[in-house]
Amino acid sequence: MRDLRESWGEIASRIARARALCVLSDFDGTLAPIADRPELAELPADVRAVLGRLAAVKTVLGIVSGRSLDDLARRVGIAGIWYVGNHGYEIRFPSGEDRRFYESDDVHFLDALRGEFAEAMAGIPGVIFEHKGPVLAVHYRLVEERRRDEVVRTFQSVIQPHFRRVMIGHGKLVAEARVRGSCNKGTAVRIIRSELPARTLIFYFGDDATDRDAFRAVAGVGIGVEVGPPAGYADYTLPDPPAVLEVLERIARDRR
Ligand SMILES: [Mg+2]
């Protein structure tokens, strides 16, 4: 895998040739540095500024996240772009129309599951539960290191009897129970793709295991960029969010 910046000559000529441009990105760990508590993560001002410049050169923008749609849209705060929340279970179109691919029953079920988790993990300090609608996240970044395995084991044993209804997802020091369904970041990216003009060049930036579905959705037609230690799921790599910012600046500059 190559650092995207080292291949810039080739990338710049693809940008110049493209009829239209679409920039899609994960939020946490890609645009914004990962915070100790999910509610503390913020979009850096210079990233917000470059997204504004990209929108001004008629680039279609989308933020694709495991956060809930409302939380994500509030945190980014740019109108008229795509937002994908809860790993594809919620999509806000640039028009402002929302689509949610789950039932209110699912939300009640996960609420009850949260009670089960809370009881089973009551003796482990630092666990944070976040109920995001069709997804229940158990964050253990603040749990002391020697007890993190215990969180994961307890999570798995509580969820075991419910496998018909939920599936497990693992992120960076977070375990998630998601309602069983076929939505993921890849299905969301395909919906966005279907709305784009032919010969649109798509960039996708992401650092999570769940971004791999999105990389597959742009393979062959777009430019997938894995952020952080490369695991081989995209064509290109970048080390961290500041490098992503640098590349967004280059795209805005070259597209003018
Ligand atoms: Mg991420």
PDB file of C-alpha atoms and ligand atoms in Angstrom:
ATOM      1  CA  MET A   1       0.000   0.000   0.000  1.00  0.00           C
ATOM      2  CA  ARG A   2       1.188   3.464  -0.861  1.00  0.00           C
ATOM      3  CA  ASP A   3       0.888   6.722   1.019  1.00  0.00           C
ATOM      4  CA  LEU A   4      -1.653   8.669  -1.041  1.00  0.00           C
ATOM      5  CA  ARG A   5       0.575  11.770  -1.007  1.00  0.00           C
ATOM      6  CA  GLU A   6       3.414   9.868  -2.672  1.00  0.00           C
ATOM      7  CA  SER A   7       1.153   9.057  -5.623  1.00  0.00           C
ATOM      8  CA  TRP A   8      -0.153  12.589  -5.985  1.00  0.00           C
ATOM      9  CA  GLY A   9       0.820  13.055  -9.626  1.00  0.00           C
ATOM     10  CA  GLU A  10      -1.455  10.197 -10.653  1.00  0.00           C
ATOM     11  CA  ILE A  11      -4.229  11.267  -8.245  1.00  0.00           C
ATOM     12  CA  ALA A  12      -4.110  14.875  -9.490  1.00  0.00           C
ATOM     13  CA  SER A  13      -4.551  13.745 -13.095  1.00  0.00           C
ATOM     14  CA  ARG A  14      -7.554  11.584 -12.109  1.00  0.00           C
ATOM     15  CA  ILE A  15      -9.040  14.629 -10.339  1.00  0.00           C
ATOM     16  CA  ALA A  16      -8.464  16.757 -13.442  1.00  0.00           C
ATOM     17  CA  ARG A  17     -10.072  14.132 -15.732  1.00  0.00           C
ATOM     18  CA  ALA A  18     -13.096  13.435 -13.502  1.00  0.00           C
ATOM     19  CA  ARG A  19     -16.429  14.834 -14.563  1.00  0.00           C
ATOM     20  CA  ALA A  20     -17.457  15.287 -10.940  1.00  0.00           C
ATOM     21  CA  LEU A  21     -15.921  14.702  -7.548  1.00  0.00           C
ATOM     22  CA  CYS A  22     -17.284  13.102  -4.383  1.00  0.00           C
ATOM     23  CA  VAL A  23     -15.418  13.028  -1.073  1.00  0.00           C
ATOM     24  CA  LEU A  24     -16.715  10.597   1.553  1.00  0.00           C
ATOM     25  CA  SER A  25     -15.146  10.182   4.965  1.00  0.00           C
ATOM     26  CA  ASP A  26     -15.542   8.512   8.306  1.00  0.00           C
ATOM     27  CA  PHE A  27     -15.578  10.944  11.257  1.00  0.00           C
ATOM     28  CA  ASP A  28     -13.789   9.654  14.393  1.00  0.00           C
ATOM     29  CA  GLY A  29     -10.119   8.821  13.893  1.00  0.00           C
ATOM     30  CA  THR A  30     -10.241  10.071  10.291  1.00  0.00           C
ATOM     31  CA  LEU A  31     -11.431  13.701  10.270  1.00  0.00           C
ATOM     32  CA  ALA A  32     -11.444  14.184  14.038  1.00  0.00           C
ATOM     33  CA  PRO A  33      -8.933  12.802  16.522  1.00  0.00           C
ATOM     34  CA  ILE A  34     -10.362  10.036  18.742  1.00  0.00           C
ATOM     35  CA  ALA A  35     -11.378  11.383  22.158  1.00  0.00           C
ATOM     36  CA  ASP A  36     -11.461   9.550  25.509  1.00  0.00           C
ATOM     37  CA  ARG A  37     -15.237   9.901  25.613  1.00  0.00           C
ATOM     38  CA  PRO A  38     -17.270   9.873  22.377  1.00  0.00           C
ATOM     39  CA  GLU A  39     -19.108  13.089  23.310  1.00  0.00           C
ATOM     40  CA  LEU A  40     -15.796  14.999  23.468  1.00  0.00           C
ATOM     41  CA  ALA A  41     -14.768  14.444  19.821  1.00  0.00           C
ATOM     42  CA  GLU A  42     -14.910  17.608  17.751  1.00  0.00           C
ATOM     43  CA  LEU A  43     -14.391  18.447  14.121  1.00  0.00           C
ATOM     44  CA  PRO A  44     -11.241  20.628  13.986  1.00  0.00           C
ATOM     45  CA  ALA A  45     -11.935  24.131  12.626  1.00  0.00           C
ATOM     46  CA  ASP A  46      -9.458  23.765   9.742  1.00  0.00           C
ATOM     47  CA  VAL A  47     -11.186  20.544   8.641  1.00  0.00           C
ATOM     48  CA  ARG A  48     -14.575  22.269   8.672  1.00  0.00           C
ATOM     49  CA  ALA A  49     -13.035  25.097   6.618  1.00  0.00           C
ATOM     50  CA  VAL A  50     -11.616  22.788   3.948  1.00  0.00           C
ATOM     51  CA  LEU A  51     -14.928  20.896   3.681  1.00  0.00           C
ATOM     52  CA  GLY A  52     -16.555  24.279   3.018  1.00  0.00           C
ATOM     53  CA  ARG A  53     -13.993  24.994   0.290  1.00  0.00           C
ATOM     54  CA  LEU A  54     -14.620  21.574  -1.288  1.00  0.00           C
ATOM     55  CA  ALA A  55     -18.372  22.230  -1.315  1.00  0.00           C
ATOM     56  CA  ALA A  56     -17.639  25.553  -3.022  1.00  0.00           C
ATOM     57  CA  VAL A  57     -15.856  23.756  -5.899  1.00  0.00           C
ATOM     58  CA  LYS A  58     -18.957  21.593  -6.391  1.00  0.00           C
ATOM     59  CA  THR A  59     -17.688  18.484  -4.660  1.00  0.00           C
ATOM     60  CA  VAL A  60     -20.336  16.135  -3.285  1.00  0.00           C
ATOM     61  CA  LEU A  61     -19.519  15.568   0.390  1.00  0.00           C
ATOM     62  CA  GLY A  62     -20.556  12.799   2.756  1.00  0.00           C
ATOM     63  CA  ILE A  63     -19.682  11.858   6.328  1.00  0.00           C
ATOM     64  CA  VAL A  64     -20.106   8.136   7.039  1.00  0.00           C
ATOM     65  CA  SER A  65     -20.007   7.180  10.705  1.00  0.00           C
ATOM     66  CA  GLY A  66     -20.941   4.763  13.448  1.00  0.00           C
ATOM     67  CA  ARG A  67     -22.395   7.705  15.384  1.00  0.00           C
ATOM     68  CA  SER A  68     -26.122   8.264  15.339  1.00  0.00           C
ATOM     69  CA  LEU A  69     -27.285  10.431  12.465  1.00  0.00           C
ATOM     70  CA  ASP A  70     -28.437  13.316  14.656  1.00  0.00           C
ATOM     71  CA  ASP A  71     -25.258  13.328  16.723  1.00  0.00           C
ATOM     72  CA  LEU A  72     -23.100  13.227  13.578  1.00  0.00           C
ATOM     73  CA  ALA A  73     -24.977  15.988  11.748  1.00  0.00           C
ATOM     74  CA  ARG A  74     -24.863  18.228  14.823  1.00  0.00           C
ATOM     75  CA  ARG A  75     -21.131  17.639  15.310  1.00  0.00           C
ATOM     76  CA  VAL A  76     -20.236  18.393  11.672  1.00  0.00           C
ATOM     77  CA  GLY A  77     -22.796  21.157  11.192  1.00  0.00           C
ATOM     78  CA  ILE A  78     -22.669  21.555   7.410  1.00  0.00           C
ATOM     79  CA  ALA A  79     -26.010  21.668   5.586  1.00  0.00           C
ATOM     80  CA  GLY A  80     -26.688  20.094   2.197  1.00  0.00           C
ATOM     81  CA  ILE A  81     -24.267  17.161   2.393  1.00  0.00           C
ATOM     82  CA  TRP A  82     -24.760  13.406   2.876  1.00  0.00           C
ATOM     83  CA  TYR A  83     -24.722  12.012   6.401  1.00  0.00           C
ATOM     84  CA  VAL A  84     -24.635   8.294   7.128  1.00  0.00           C
ATOM     85  CA  GLY A  85     -25.203   7.325  10.769  1.00  0.00           C
ATOM     86  CA  ASN A  86     -25.046   4.062  12.712  1.00  0.00           C
ATOM     87  CA  HIS A  87     -22.866   2.327  10.101  1.00  0.00           C
ATOM     88  CA  GLY A  88     -25.446   2.700   7.335  1.00  0.00           C
ATOM     89  CA  TYR A  89     -28.701   2.211   9.287  1.00  0.00           C
ATOM     90  CA  GLU A  90     -29.534   5.912   8.946  1.00  0.00           C
ATOM     91  CA  ILE A  91     -28.988   8.164   5.927  1.00  0.00           C
ATOM     92  CA  ARG A  92     -29.649  11.877   5.522  1.00  0.00           C
ATOM     93  CA  PHE A  93     -29.799  12.956   1.886  1.00  0.00           C
ATOM     94  CA  PRO A  94     -28.391  16.374   0.894  1.00  0.00           C
ATOM     95  CA  SER A  95     -32.032  17.493   0.533  1.00  0.00           C
ATOM     96  CA  GLY A  96     -32.463  16.903   4.281  1.00  0.00           C
ATOM     97  CA  GLU A  97     -34.647  13.807   3.827  1.00  0.00           C
ATOM     98  CA  ASP A  98     -33.888  11.032   6.353  1.00  0.00           C
ATOM     99  CA  ARG A  99     -34.108   7.277   5.786  1.00  0.00           C
ATOM    100  CA  ARG A 100     -33.898   4.863   8.703  1.00  0.00           C
ATOM    101  CA  PHE A 101     -33.514   1.138   8.055  1.00  0.00           C
ATOM    102  CA  TYR A 102     -34.812  -0.298  11.356  1.00  0.00           C
ATOM    103  CA  GLU A 103     -37.991  -0.500  13.445  1.00  0.00           C
ATOM    104  CA  SER A 104     -38.855   1.175  16.740  1.00  0.00           C
ATOM    105  CA  ASP A 105     -39.148  -2.354  18.199  1.00  0.00           C
ATOM    106  CA  ASP A 106     -35.421  -2.782  17.603  1.00  0.00           C
ATOM    107  CA  VAL A 107     -34.705   0.361  19.604  1.00  0.00           C
ATOM    108  CA  HIS A 108     -36.777  -0.887  22.583  1.00  0.00           C
ATOM    109  CA  PHE A 109     -35.046  -4.237  22.416  1.00  0.00           C
ATOM    110  CA  LEU A 110     -31.572  -2.642  22.577  1.00  0.00           C
ATOM    111  CA  ASP A 111     -32.716  -0.472  25.457  1.00  0.00           C
ATOM    112  CA  ALA A 112     -33.561  -3.623  27.425  1.00  0.00           C
ATOM    113  CA  LEU A 113     -30.221  -5.129  26.421  1.00  0.00           C
ATOM    114  CA  ARG A 114     -28.498  -2.047  27.810  1.00  0.00           C
ATOM    115  CA  GLY A 115     -30.037  -2.897  31.208  1.00  0.00           C
ATOM    116  CA  GLU A 116     -28.595  -6.409  30.998  1.00  0.00           C
ATOM    117  CA  PHE A 117     -25.149  -5.095  30.107  1.00  0.00           C
ATOM    118  CA  ALA A 118     -25.237  -2.484  32.878  1.00  0.00           C
ATOM    119  CA  GLU A 119     -26.041  -5.143  35.449  1.00  0.00           C
ATOM    120  CA  ALA A 120     -23.366  -7.571  34.214  1.00  0.00           C
ATOM    121  CA  MET A 121     -20.661  -4.881  34.069  1.00  0.00           C
ATOM    122  CA  ALA A 122     -21.605  -2.966  37.214  1.00  0.00           C
ATOM    123  CA  GLY A 123     -18.333  -3.987  38.905  1.00  0.00           C
ATOM    124  CA  ILE A 124     -16.080  -2.684  36.116  1.00  0.00           C
ATOM    125  CA  PRO A 125     -15.363   1.051  36.423  1.00  0.00           C
ATOM    126  CA  GLY A 126     -15.048   3.131  33.245  1.00  0.00           C
ATOM    127  CA  VAL A 127     -17.529   1.341  30.974  1.00  0.00           C
ATOM    128  CA  ILE A 128     -19.695   3.813  29.035  1.00  0.00           C
ATOM    129  CA  PHE A 129     -22.943   2.726  27.374  1.00  0.00           C
ATOM    130  CA  GLU A 130     -24.203   4.649  24.393  1.00  0.00           C
ATOM    131  CA  HIS A 131     -27.578   3.733  22.949  1.00  0.00           C
ATOM    132  CA  LYS A 132     -27.698   5.110  19.427  1.00  0.00           C
ATOM    133  CA  GLY A 133     -31.032   3.697  18.258  1.00  0.00           C
ATOM    134  CA  PRO A 134     -30.357   0.537  16.188  1.00  0.00           C
ATOM    135  CA  VAL A 135     -26.906   0.198  17.769  1.00  0.00           C
ATOM    136  CA  LEU A 136     -25.834  -0.096  21.399  1.00  0.00           C
ATOM    137  CA  ALA A 137     -22.184   0.743  21.990  1.00  0.00           C
ATOM    138  CA  VAL A 138     -20.130  -0.341  24.992  1.00  0.00           C
ATOM    139  CA  HIS A 139     -17.047   1.872  25.197  1.00  0.00           C
ATOM    140  CA  TYR A 140     -14.150   0.634  27.311  1.00  0.00           C
ATOM    141  CA  ARG A 141     -11.388   3.143  26.503  1.00  0.00           C
ATOM    142  CA  LEU A 142     -11.562   4.385  30.112  1.00  0.00           C
ATOM    143  CA  VAL A 143     -11.468   0.883  31.651  1.00  0.00           C
ATOM    144  CA  GLU A 144      -8.061  -0.036  33.081  1.00  0.00           C
ATOM    145  CA  GLU A 145      -6.138  -2.144  30.604  1.00  0.00           C
ATOM    146  CA  ARG A 146      -6.017  -5.386  32.596  1.00  0.00           C
ATOM    147  CA  ARG A 147      -9.844  -5.498  32.767  1.00  0.00           C
ATOM    148  CA  ARG A 148     -10.629  -4.797  29.122  1.00  0.00           C
ATOM    149  CA  ASP A 149     -10.711  -8.503  28.195  1.00  0.00           C
ATOM    150  CA  GLU A 150     -13.267  -8.993  30.933  1.00  0.00           C
ATOM    151  CA  VAL A 151     -15.498  -6.326  29.335  1.00  0.00           C
ATOM    152  CA  VAL A 152     -15.337  -8.088  25.967  1.00  0.00           C
ATOM    153  CA  ARG A 153     -15.991 -11.529  27.514  1.00  0.00           C
ATOM    154  CA  THR A 154     -18.959 -10.225  29.526  1.00  0.00           C
ATOM    155  CA  PHE A 155     -20.293  -8.451  26.439  1.00  0.00           C
ATOM    156  CA  GLN A 156     -20.158 -11.693  24.477  1.00  0.00           C
ATOM    157  CA  SER A 157     -21.825 -13.807  27.148  1.00  0.00           C
ATOM    158  CA  VAL A 158     -24.684 -11.306  27.638  1.00  0.00           C
ATOM    159  CA  ILE A 159     -25.313 -11.048  23.910  1.00  0.00           C
ATOM    160  CA  GLN A 160     -25.064 -14.808  23.207  1.00  0.00           C
ATOM    161  CA  PRO A 161     -28.766 -15.636  23.818  1.00  0.00           C
ATOM    162  CA  HIS A 162     -29.813 -12.752  21.528  1.00  0.00           C
ATOM    163  CA  PHE A 163     -27.911 -13.654  18.368  1.00  0.00           C
ATOM    164  CA  ARG A 164     -31.092 -14.097  16.388  1.00  0.00           C
ATOM    165  CA  ARG A 165     -31.847 -10.443  16.868  1.00  0.00           C
ATOM    166  CA  VAL A 166     -28.467  -8.683  17.106  1.00  0.00           C
ATOM    167  CA  MET A 167     -24.973  -9.000  15.757  1.00  0.00           C
ATOM    168  CA  ILE A 168     -21.630  -7.950  17.217  1.00  0.00           C
ATOM    169  CA  GLY A 169     -19.327  -5.256  15.895  1.00  0.00           C
ATOM    170  CA  HIS A 170     -15.929  -4.322  17.265  1.00  0.00           C
ATOM    171  CA  GLY A 171     -14.321  -0.895  16.894  1.00  0.00           C
ATOM    172  CA  LYS A 172     -11.453   0.870  18.611  1.00  0.00           C
ATOM    173  CA  LEU A 173     -12.002   0.013  22.299  1.00  0.00           C
ATOM    174  CA  VAL A 174     -15.719  -0.240  21.697  1.00  0.00           C
ATOM    175  CA  ALA A 175     -17.961  -3.293  21.278  1.00  0.00           C
ATOM    176  CA  GLU A 176     -21.349  -2.851  19.653  1.00  0.00           C
ATOM    177  CA  ALA A 177     -24.621  -4.747  19.525  1.00  0.00           C
ATOM    178  CA  ARG A 178     -26.329  -3.934  16.226  1.00  0.00           C
ATOM    179  CA  VAL A 179     -29.772  -5.002  15.111  1.00  0.00           C
ATOM    180  CA  ARG A 180     -29.483  -7.810  12.632  1.00  0.00           C
ATOM    181  CA  GLY A 181     -29.814  -6.492   9.106  1.00  0.00           C
ATOM    182  CA  SER A 182     -27.965  -5.991   5.886  1.00  0.00           C
ATOM    183  CA  CYS A 183     -26.995  -2.331   6.325  1.00  0.00           C
ATOM    184  CA  ASN A 184     -23.373  -1.319   6.547  1.00  0.00           C
ATOM    185  CA  LYS A 185     -21.184   1.529   5.376  1.00  0.00           C
ATOM    186  CA  GLY A 186     -20.854  -0.210   1.995  1.00  0.00           C
ATOM    187  CA  THR A 187     -24.607  -0.358   1.365  1.00  0.00           C
ATOM    188  CA  ALA A 188     -24.793   3.348   2.267  1.00  0.00           C
ATOM    189  CA  VAL A 189     -21.958   4.251  -0.102  1.00  0.00           C
ATOM    190  CA  ARG A 190     -23.729   2.338  -2.908  1.00  0.00           C
ATOM    191  CA  ILE A 191     -26.876   4.413  -2.289  1.00  0.00           C
ATOM    192  CA  ILE A 192     -24.802   7.609  -2.531  1.00  0.00           C
ATOM    193  CA  ARG A 193     -23.044   6.300  -5.666  1.00  0.00           C
ATOM    194  CA  SER A 194     -26.386   5.642  -7.346  1.00  0.00           C
ATOM    195  CA  GLU A 195     -27.217   9.364  -7.022  1.00  0.00           C
ATOM    196  CA  LEU A 196     -23.960  10.596  -8.578  1.00  0.00           C
ATOM    197  CA  PRO A 197     -23.426  11.466 -12.239  1.00  0.00           C
ATOM    198  CA  ALA A 198     -21.459   8.943 -14.318  1.00  0.00           C
ATOM    199  CA  ARG A 199     -17.680   9.362 -14.194  1.00  0.00           C
ATOM    200  CA  THR A 200     -17.697  10.869 -10.731  1.00  0.00           C
ATOM    201  CA  LEU A 201     -14.410  10.228  -8.946  1.00  0.00           C
ATOM    202  CA  ILE A 202     -15.098   9.095  -5.366  1.00  0.00           C
ATOM    203  CA  PHE A 203     -12.651   9.323  -2.484  1.00  0.00           C
ATOM    204  CA  TYR A 204     -13.347   7.347   0.684  1.00  0.00           C
ATOM    205  CA  PHE A 205     -11.301   7.916   3.860  1.00  0.00           C
ATOM    206  CA  GLY A 206     -11.717   5.692   6.920  1.00  0.00           C
ATOM    207  CA  ASP A 207      -9.861   4.141   9.845  1.00  0.00           C
ATOM    208  CA  ASP A 208     -12.364   1.580  11.199  1.00  0.00           C
ATOM    209  CA  ALA A 209     -13.018  -2.086  10.536  1.00  0.00           C
ATOM    210  CA  THR A 210     -16.531  -0.999   9.445  1.00  0.00           C
ATOM    211  CA  ASP A 211     -14.996   1.221   6.744  1.00  0.00           C
ATOM    212  CA  ARG A 212     -13.851  -1.931   4.920  1.00  0.00           C
ATOM    213  CA  ASP A 213     -17.366  -2.392   3.508  1.00  0.00           C
ATOM    214  CA  ALA A 214     -17.124   1.136   2.115  1.00  0.00           C
ATOM    215  CA  PHE A 215     -13.684   0.444   0.598  1.00  0.00           C
ATOM    216  CA  ARG A 216     -15.200  -2.533  -1.220  1.00  0.00           C
ATOM    217  CA  ALA A 217     -18.031  -0.307  -2.482  1.00  0.00           C
ATOM    218  CA  VAL A 218     -15.576   2.103  -4.148  1.00  0.00           C
ATOM    219  CA  ALA A 219     -13.015  -0.487  -5.306  1.00  0.00           C
ATOM    220  CA  GLY A 220     -12.345  -0.114  -9.024  1.00  0.00           C
ATOM    221  CA  VAL A 221     -14.291   3.140  -9.386  1.00  0.00           C
ATOM    222  CA  GLY A 222     -12.898   5.282  -6.612  1.00  0.00           C
ATOM    223  CA  ILE A 223      -9.962   5.876  -4.340  1.00  0.00           C
ATOM    224  CA  GLY A 224     -10.069   4.134  -0.962  1.00  0.00           C
ATOM    225  CA  VAL A 225      -7.731   5.512   1.683  1.00  0.00           C
ATOM    226  CA  GLU A 226      -7.060   3.614   4.891  1.00  0.00           C
ATOM    227  CA  VAL A 227      -6.124   5.906   7.762  1.00  0.00           C
ATOM    228  CA  GLY A 228      -3.782   4.668  10.509  1.00  0.00           C
ATOM    229  CA  PRO A 229      -1.751   1.454  10.491  1.00  0.00           C
ATOM    230  CA  PRO A 230      -2.611  -0.082   7.085  1.00  0.00           C
ATOM    231  CA  ALA A 231      -4.408  -3.433   7.114  1.00  0.00           C
ATOM    232  CA  GLY A 232      -4.570  -3.856   3.340  1.00  0.00           C
ATOM    233  CA  TYR A 233      -8.230  -3.135   2.626  1.00  0.00           C
ATOM    234  CA  ALA A 234      -7.743  -0.092   0.383  1.00  0.00           C
ATOM    235  CA  ASP A 235      -5.355   0.993  -2.364  1.00  0.00           C
ATOM    236  CA  TYR A 236      -3.843   3.861  -0.416  1.00  0.00           C
ATOM    237  CA  THR A 237      -2.944   4.793   3.110  1.00  0.00           C
ATOM    238  CA  LEU A 238      -2.474   7.886   5.273  1.00  0.00           C
ATOM    239  CA  PRO A 239      -1.056   7.879   8.806  1.00  0.00           C
ATOM    240  CA  ASP A 240      -3.473  10.105  10.735  1.00  0.00           C
ATOM    241  CA  PRO A 241      -6.178  12.833  10.663  1.00  0.00           C
ATOM    242  CA  PRO A 242      -3.671  15.683  10.016  1.00  0.00           C
ATOM    243  CA  ALA A 243      -2.554  13.837   6.858  1.00  0.00           C
ATOM    244  CA  VAL A 244      -6.213  13.529   5.796  1.00  0.00           C
ATOM    245  CA  LEU A 245      -6.587  17.294   6.247  1.00  0.00           C
ATOM    246  CA  GLU A 246      -3.491  17.861   4.104  1.00  0.00           C
ATOM    247  CA  VAL A 247      -4.950  15.713   1.321  1.00  0.00           C
ATOM    248  CA  LEU A 248      -8.356  17.432   1.484  1.00  0.00           C
ATOM    249  CA  GLU A 249      -6.485  20.744   1.056  1.00  0.00           C
ATOM    250  CA  ARG A 250      -4.746  19.324  -2.029  1.00  0.00           C
ATOM    251  CA  ILE A 251      -8.026  18.123  -3.536  1.00  0.00           C
ATOM    252  CA  ALA A 252      -9.647  21.548  -2.987  1.00  0.00           C
ATOM    253  CA  ARG A 253      -6.600  23.255  -4.546  1.00  0.00           C
ATOM    254  CA  ASP A 254      -6.367  20.943  -7.583  1.00  0.00           C
ATOM    255  CA  ARG A 255     -10.095  21.019  -8.287  1.00  0.00           C
ATOM    256  CA  ARG A 256     -10.318  24.817  -8.528  1.00  0.00           C
TER     257      ARG A 256
HETATM  258 MG    MG B   1     -13.296   5.954  12.644  1.00  0.00          MG
END
